[in-house]
């Protein structure tokens, strides 16, 4: 089968399409015939060597939408089930940008009804990151939250999820994105940033770091999206970062919210799997509103 891999770190041209063996599911695993999967900044990081793995062949891709193709012992899925899943890992020989992928059965959820695979393939990584970040912040309804990068993939999901929980969200993004961010459920918008100490918490999806920390009130909370890169605590502000984990139950919750119209799935462009290097080059250009999606 074909898979997008990296053998030598570098720019978009480092991405190769290789012929690799079709993976076999073990106990508690399922094999998914991939229909689509989003390209994310973490894939560019793997390609550039930010996560290590020099000298190895590394697979790319964390998001997958497709159908169950084979099941291992004690895997509670049926061949033919339409599913979505998170395929985490930055130093694995095979990722989701392939024709087939094997994942733990507990990482899988039924695909959202009435949604095509291209759109469904944008949900797992960014949706789970936003959901798990909000769970870590543990804000009560009525609390104030500023989301940086609110027009981006993680930020947009976070705005929608937080608004659904009754949290008062202010979105931080480029001035031209105000209409979009407000349509996602933000009650406030800023292109400049918040006033010092003005919100209960910040979810820093844009990785602004210390400037975003200043907007949190004394004793509030700051959460980043790059583990280890968050600023240290000051003024009693709790700081941390979300490290996304595969969770089929949480993914199923996100699927229900998609079906209910709470979450919007956004696709910028699609590329065939063999155009993976071209898609990486487009990702590097920036300015996307929605995800690039690879289709085997």
Coordinates of C-alpha atoms in Angstrom, one line a residue:
X1 CA 0.0 0.0 0.0
X2 CA 1.0 3.7 -0.3
X3 CA 1.9 5.9 2.6
X4 CA 3.4 9.3 3.2
X5 CA 6.7 9.0 5.0
X6 CA 9.8 11.0 5.9
X7 CA 13.2 9.4 5.7
X8 CA 15.3 12.6 5.9
X9 CA 14.2 15.7 7.7
X10 CA 13.6 18.8 5.7
X11 CA 11.0 20.9 3.9
X12 CA 7.9 19.8 2.0
X13 CA 10.1 18.0 -0.5
X14 CA 11.2 15.6 2.2
X15 CA 7.8 13.9 2.1
X16 CA 7.8 10.7 0.1
X17 CA 5.1 8.3 -1.0
X18 CA 6.4 4.9 -0.2
X19 CA 5.2 1.3 -0.8
X20 CA 4.8 -0.3 2.6
X21 CA 3.2 -3.5 3.9
X22 CA -0.5 -3.4 4.8
X23 CA -0.6 -3.4 8.6
X24 CA -2.4 -6.2 10.5
X25 CA -4.6 -5.5 13.5
X26 CA -3.6 -7.2 16.8
X27 CA -5.8 -7.9 19.8
X28 CA -8.0 -4.9 20.6
X29 CA -7.2 -3.1 17.4
X30 CA -8.9 -2.3 14.1
X31 CA -7.7 -1.7 10.6
X32 CA -9.2 1.3 8.9
X33 CA -9.3 1.7 5.1
X34 CA -8.5 5.5 5.0
X35 CA -10.9 7.7 3.0
X36 CA -9.5 11.1 4.1
X37 CA -7.3 12.7 6.8
X38 CA -6.3 16.3 7.6
X39 CA -2.8 17.7 7.4
X40 CA -1.8 19.5 10.6
X41 CA 1.1 21.6 11.8
X42 CA 2.3 18.7 13.8
X43 CA 3.0 16.8 10.6
X44 CA 5.2 19.7 9.4
X45 CA 7.0 19.4 12.8
X46 CA 7.6 15.7 12.3
X47 CA 8.9 16.3 8.8
X48 CA 11.3 19.0 10.0
X49 CA 12.7 16.8 12.8
X50 CA 11.3 18.7 15.8
X51 CA 10.3 15.5 17.5
X52 CA 13.4 13.4 16.8
X53 CA 13.6 10.1 15.1
X54 CA 16.6 10.8 12.9
X55 CA 17.7 7.8 10.8
X56 CA 14.2 6.2 11.0
X57 CA 11.3 6.1 8.5
X58 CA 8.5 8.2 10.1
X59 CA 4.9 8.1 9.1
X60 CA 2.7 11.2 8.9
X61 CA -0.9 12.0 9.7
X62 CA -3.0 11.9 12.9
X63 CA -6.5 12.3 11.6
X64 CA -8.4 9.5 9.8
X65 CA -11.9 9.0 8.5
X66 CA -12.7 5.8 6.7
X67 CA -14.3 2.4 7.2
X68 CA -13.3 -0.5 9.4
X69 CA -11.5 -3.1 7.1
X70 CA -10.4 -5.7 9.6
X71 CA -10.7 -6.3 13.4
X72 CA -8.5 -8.0 15.9
X73 CA -9.6 -10.1 18.9
X74 CA -11.9 -8.3 21.3
X75 CA -12.3 -5.2 19.1
X76 CA -15.9 -4.1 19.3
X77 CA -16.3 -2.9 15.8
X78 CA -17.6 -4.5 12.6
X79 CA -16.0 -4.6 9.1
X80 CA -17.7 -1.8 7.1
X81 CA -18.4 0.6 10.0
X82 CA -17.8 4.2 9.0
X83 CA -15.5 5.6 11.6
X84 CA -13.1 8.5 12.6
X85 CA -10.1 8.1 14.8
X86 CA -7.0 9.8 16.1
X87 CA -3.7 8.1 15.2
X88 CA -1.2 9.8 17.6
X89 CA 2.5 9.5 17.4
X90 CA 5.5 11.6 16.2
X91 CA 8.1 8.8 15.7
X92 CA 6.1 5.9 14.3
X93 CA 6.8 4.2 11.0
X94 CA 3.2 4.6 9.8
X95 CA 0.7 7.4 10.3
X96 CA -2.8 8.1 9.0
X97 CA -1.6 9.5 5.7
X98 CA -1.8 6.1 4.1
X99 CA -4.3 3.8 2.4
X100 CA -4.7 1.7 5.6
X101 CA -3.9 2.3 9.3
X102 CA -4.2 0.3 12.5
X103 CA -5.4 1.9 15.7
X104 CA -6.6 0.7 19.1
X105 CA -10.4 0.1 19.1
X106 CA -10.7 2.6 22.0
X107 CA -9.5 5.4 19.8
X108 CA -12.3 5.0 17.3
X109 CA -15.8 6.6 17.1
X110 CA -18.6 6.3 14.5
X111 CA -18.2 8.9 11.8
X112 CA -20.7 11.7 11.9
X113 CA -23.9 11.0 10.0
X114 CA -24.5 13.1 6.9
X115 CA -20.9 14.3 6.8
X116 CA -18.6 13.3 4.0
X117 CA -15.2 11.7 4.8
X118 CA -13.2 14.7 3.8
X119 CA -14.9 16.9 6.4
X120 CA -15.0 14.2 9.0
X121 CA -11.3 13.8 8.6
X122 CA -10.7 17.3 10.1
X123 CA -12.3 16.5 13.4
X124 CA -10.2 14.1 15.6
X125 CA -6.9 15.9 16.3
X126 CA -8.1 19.5 16.6
X127 CA -11.5 18.6 18.1
X128 CA -9.9 16.4 20.8
X129 CA -7.2 19.0 21.5
X130 CA -9.9 21.7 22.1
X131 CA -12.1 19.5 24.2
X132 CA -9.3 18.2 26.4
X133 CA -8.0 21.7 26.8
X134 CA -11.3 23.0 28.1
X135 CA -11.6 20.0 30.4
X136 CA -8.2 20.9 31.9
X137 CA -9.3 24.5 32.3
X138 CA -12.5 23.3 34.1
X139 CA -14.3 26.6 33.8
X140 CA -17.9 27.0 35.1
X141 CA -20.7 28.5 33.0
X142 CA -20.4 32.3 33.1
X143 CA -16.6 32.3 33.4
X144 CA -14.7 34.4 30.9
X145 CA -12.2 32.8 28.4
X146 CA -10.0 34.4 25.8
X147 CA -9.1 32.0 23.0
X148 CA -6.1 33.1 20.9
X149 CA -6.0 31.9 17.3
X150 CA -9.8 31.8 17.4
X151 CA -10.1 31.5 13.7
X152 CA -7.7 28.5 13.4
X153 CA -8.5 24.8 13.7
X154 CA -8.1 24.3 17.4
X155 CA -9.2 27.8 18.3
X156 CA -12.4 27.6 16.4
X157 CA -13.4 24.3 18.0
X158 CA -12.5 25.7 21.4
X159 CA -14.7 28.8 20.8
X160 CA -17.7 26.6 19.8
X161 CA -17.2 24.1 22.6
X162 CA -16.8 26.8 25.3
X163 CA -19.8 28.8 24.1
X164 CA -21.8 25.6 24.2
X165 CA -20.8 25.1 27.8
X166 CA -22.1 28.6 28.7
X167 CA -18.6 30.2 28.9
X168 CA -18.3 33.8 27.9
X169 CA -15.7 33.6 25.0
X170 CA -13.6 36.4 23.6
X171 CA -11.9 35.4 20.4
X172 CA -8.4 36.8 19.5
X173 CA -7.6 36.7 15.7
X174 CA -6.8 38.9 12.8
X175 CA -9.2 41.8 12.3
X176 CA -10.6 40.3 9.1
X177 CA -11.7 37.2 11.0
X178 CA -14.1 39.0 13.4
X179 CA -17.3 38.0 11.6
X180 CA -16.1 34.3 11.5
X181 CA -15.1 34.2 15.1
X182 CA -18.4 35.8 16.3
X183 CA -20.3 33.3 14.2
X184 CA -18.7 30.5 16.1
X185 CA -20.2 31.8 19.4
X186 CA -17.7 34.4 20.7
X187 CA -19.4 37.2 22.5
X188 CA -16.3 39.4 22.3
X189 CA -13.5 39.9 19.7
X190 CA -10.1 41.5 19.8
X191 CA -7.3 41.7 17.2
X192 CA -5.0 43.4 19.7
X193 CA -5.3 41.2 22.8
X194 CA -7.1 41.5 26.1
X195 CA -6.7 44.1 28.9
X196 CA -4.3 43.0 31.6
X197 CA -6.0 40.7 34.1
X198 CA -9.3 40.9 32.2
X199 CA -10.3 37.2 31.9
X200 CA -10.6 34.1 34.1
X201 CA -8.6 32.0 31.6
X202 CA -6.7 32.0 28.3
X203 CA -6.5 29.1 25.9
X204 CA -3.5 30.0 23.8
X205 CA -4.0 28.2 20.6
X206 CA -1.9 30.8 18.7
X207 CA 1.1 30.1 21.0
X208 CA 1.6 33.7 22.1
X209 CA 3.0 32.7 25.4
X210 CA 3.7 35.4 28.0
X211 CA 1.8 38.2 26.3
X212 CA -1.4 36.1 26.6
X213 CA -0.6 35.2 30.2
X214 CA -0.8 38.9 31.1
X215 CA -4.5 38.9 30.1
X216 CA -5.4 36.4 32.8
X217 CA -6.6 37.7 36.2
X218 CA -4.7 36.9 39.4
X219 CA -5.4 33.3 40.3
X220 CA -6.8 32.4 36.9
X221 CA -5.6 29.9 34.4
X222 CA -3.5 29.8 31.2
X223 CA -3.3 26.7 28.9
X224 CA -1.1 26.3 25.9
X225 CA -1.1 23.7 23.1
X226 CA 2.6 22.9 23.0
X227 CA 3.6 20.9 26.1
X228 CA 6.8 22.3 27.7
X229 CA 6.5 25.6 25.9
X230 CA 4.0 27.3 28.3
X231 CA 5.2 30.2 30.5
X232 CA 5.8 29.8 34.2
X233 CA 3.1 30.7 36.7
X234 CA 2.9 34.2 38.0
X235 CA 0.4 36.1 40.2
X236 CA -1.1 32.8 41.2
X237 CA -2.1 32.0 37.6
X238 CA -2.2 28.2 37.0
X239 CA -0.3 27.5 33.7
X240 CA 0.0 24.3 31.7
X241 CA -0.5 22.8 28.3
X242 CA -2.7 20.2 26.7
X243 CA -1.1 17.0 25.4
X244 CA -3.8 15.4 23.2
X245 CA -4.7 11.8 23.8
X246 CA -6.7 9.4 21.7
X247 CA -10.1 8.8 23.3
X248 CA -13.0 7.2 21.4
X249 CA -15.6 8.2 24.0
X250 CA -14.6 11.9 23.8
X251 CA -14.4 11.7 20.0
X252 CA -18.0 10.2 20.0
X253 CA -19.1 13.2 22.0
X254 CA -17.6 15.5 19.4
X255 CA -19.3 13.6 16.7
X256 CA -22.7 14.1 18.4
X257 CA -22.0 17.8 18.6
X258 CA -21.2 17.9 14.9
X259 CA -24.5 16.1 14.2
X260 CA -26.3 18.6 16.4
X261 CA -24.8 21.5 14.5
X262 CA -22.7 22.8 17.4
X263 CA -19.4 22.1 15.7
X264 CA -18.5 23.3 12.2
X265 CA -16.0 21.2 10.1
X266 CA -14.0 23.4 7.7
X267 CA -12.0 22.2 4.7
X268 CA -9.7 24.6 2.8
X269 CA -8.5 22.3 0.1
X270 CA -8.1 18.6 -0.8
X271 CA -5.1 16.8 -2.2
X272 CA -4.6 13.3 -3.4
X273 CA -2.2 11.3 -1.2
X274 CA 0.5 11.4 -3.9
X275 CA 0.3 15.2 -3.7
X276 CA 1.3 15.1 0.0
X277 CA 4.5 17.2 -0.6
X278 CA 2.4 19.8 -2.4
X279 CA 0.0 19.9 0.5
X280 CA 2.9 20.4 2.9
X281 CA 4.1 23.3 0.8
X282 CA 0.6 24.9 0.9
X283 CA 0.5 24.5 4.7
X284 CA 3.8 26.3 5.0
X285 CA 2.3 29.3 3.1
X286 CA -0.2 29.8 5.9
X287 CA -3.4 31.9 5.7
X288 CA -5.7 28.9 5.8
X289 CA -9.2 29.0 7.2
X290 CA -10.0 25.3 7.4
X291 CA -7.8 22.2 7.0
X292 CA -6.0 20.7 4.1
X293 CA -7.1 17.1 3.6
X294 CA -5.3 14.2 1.9
X295 CA -7.4 11.6 0.1
X296 CA -5.8 8.2 -0.8

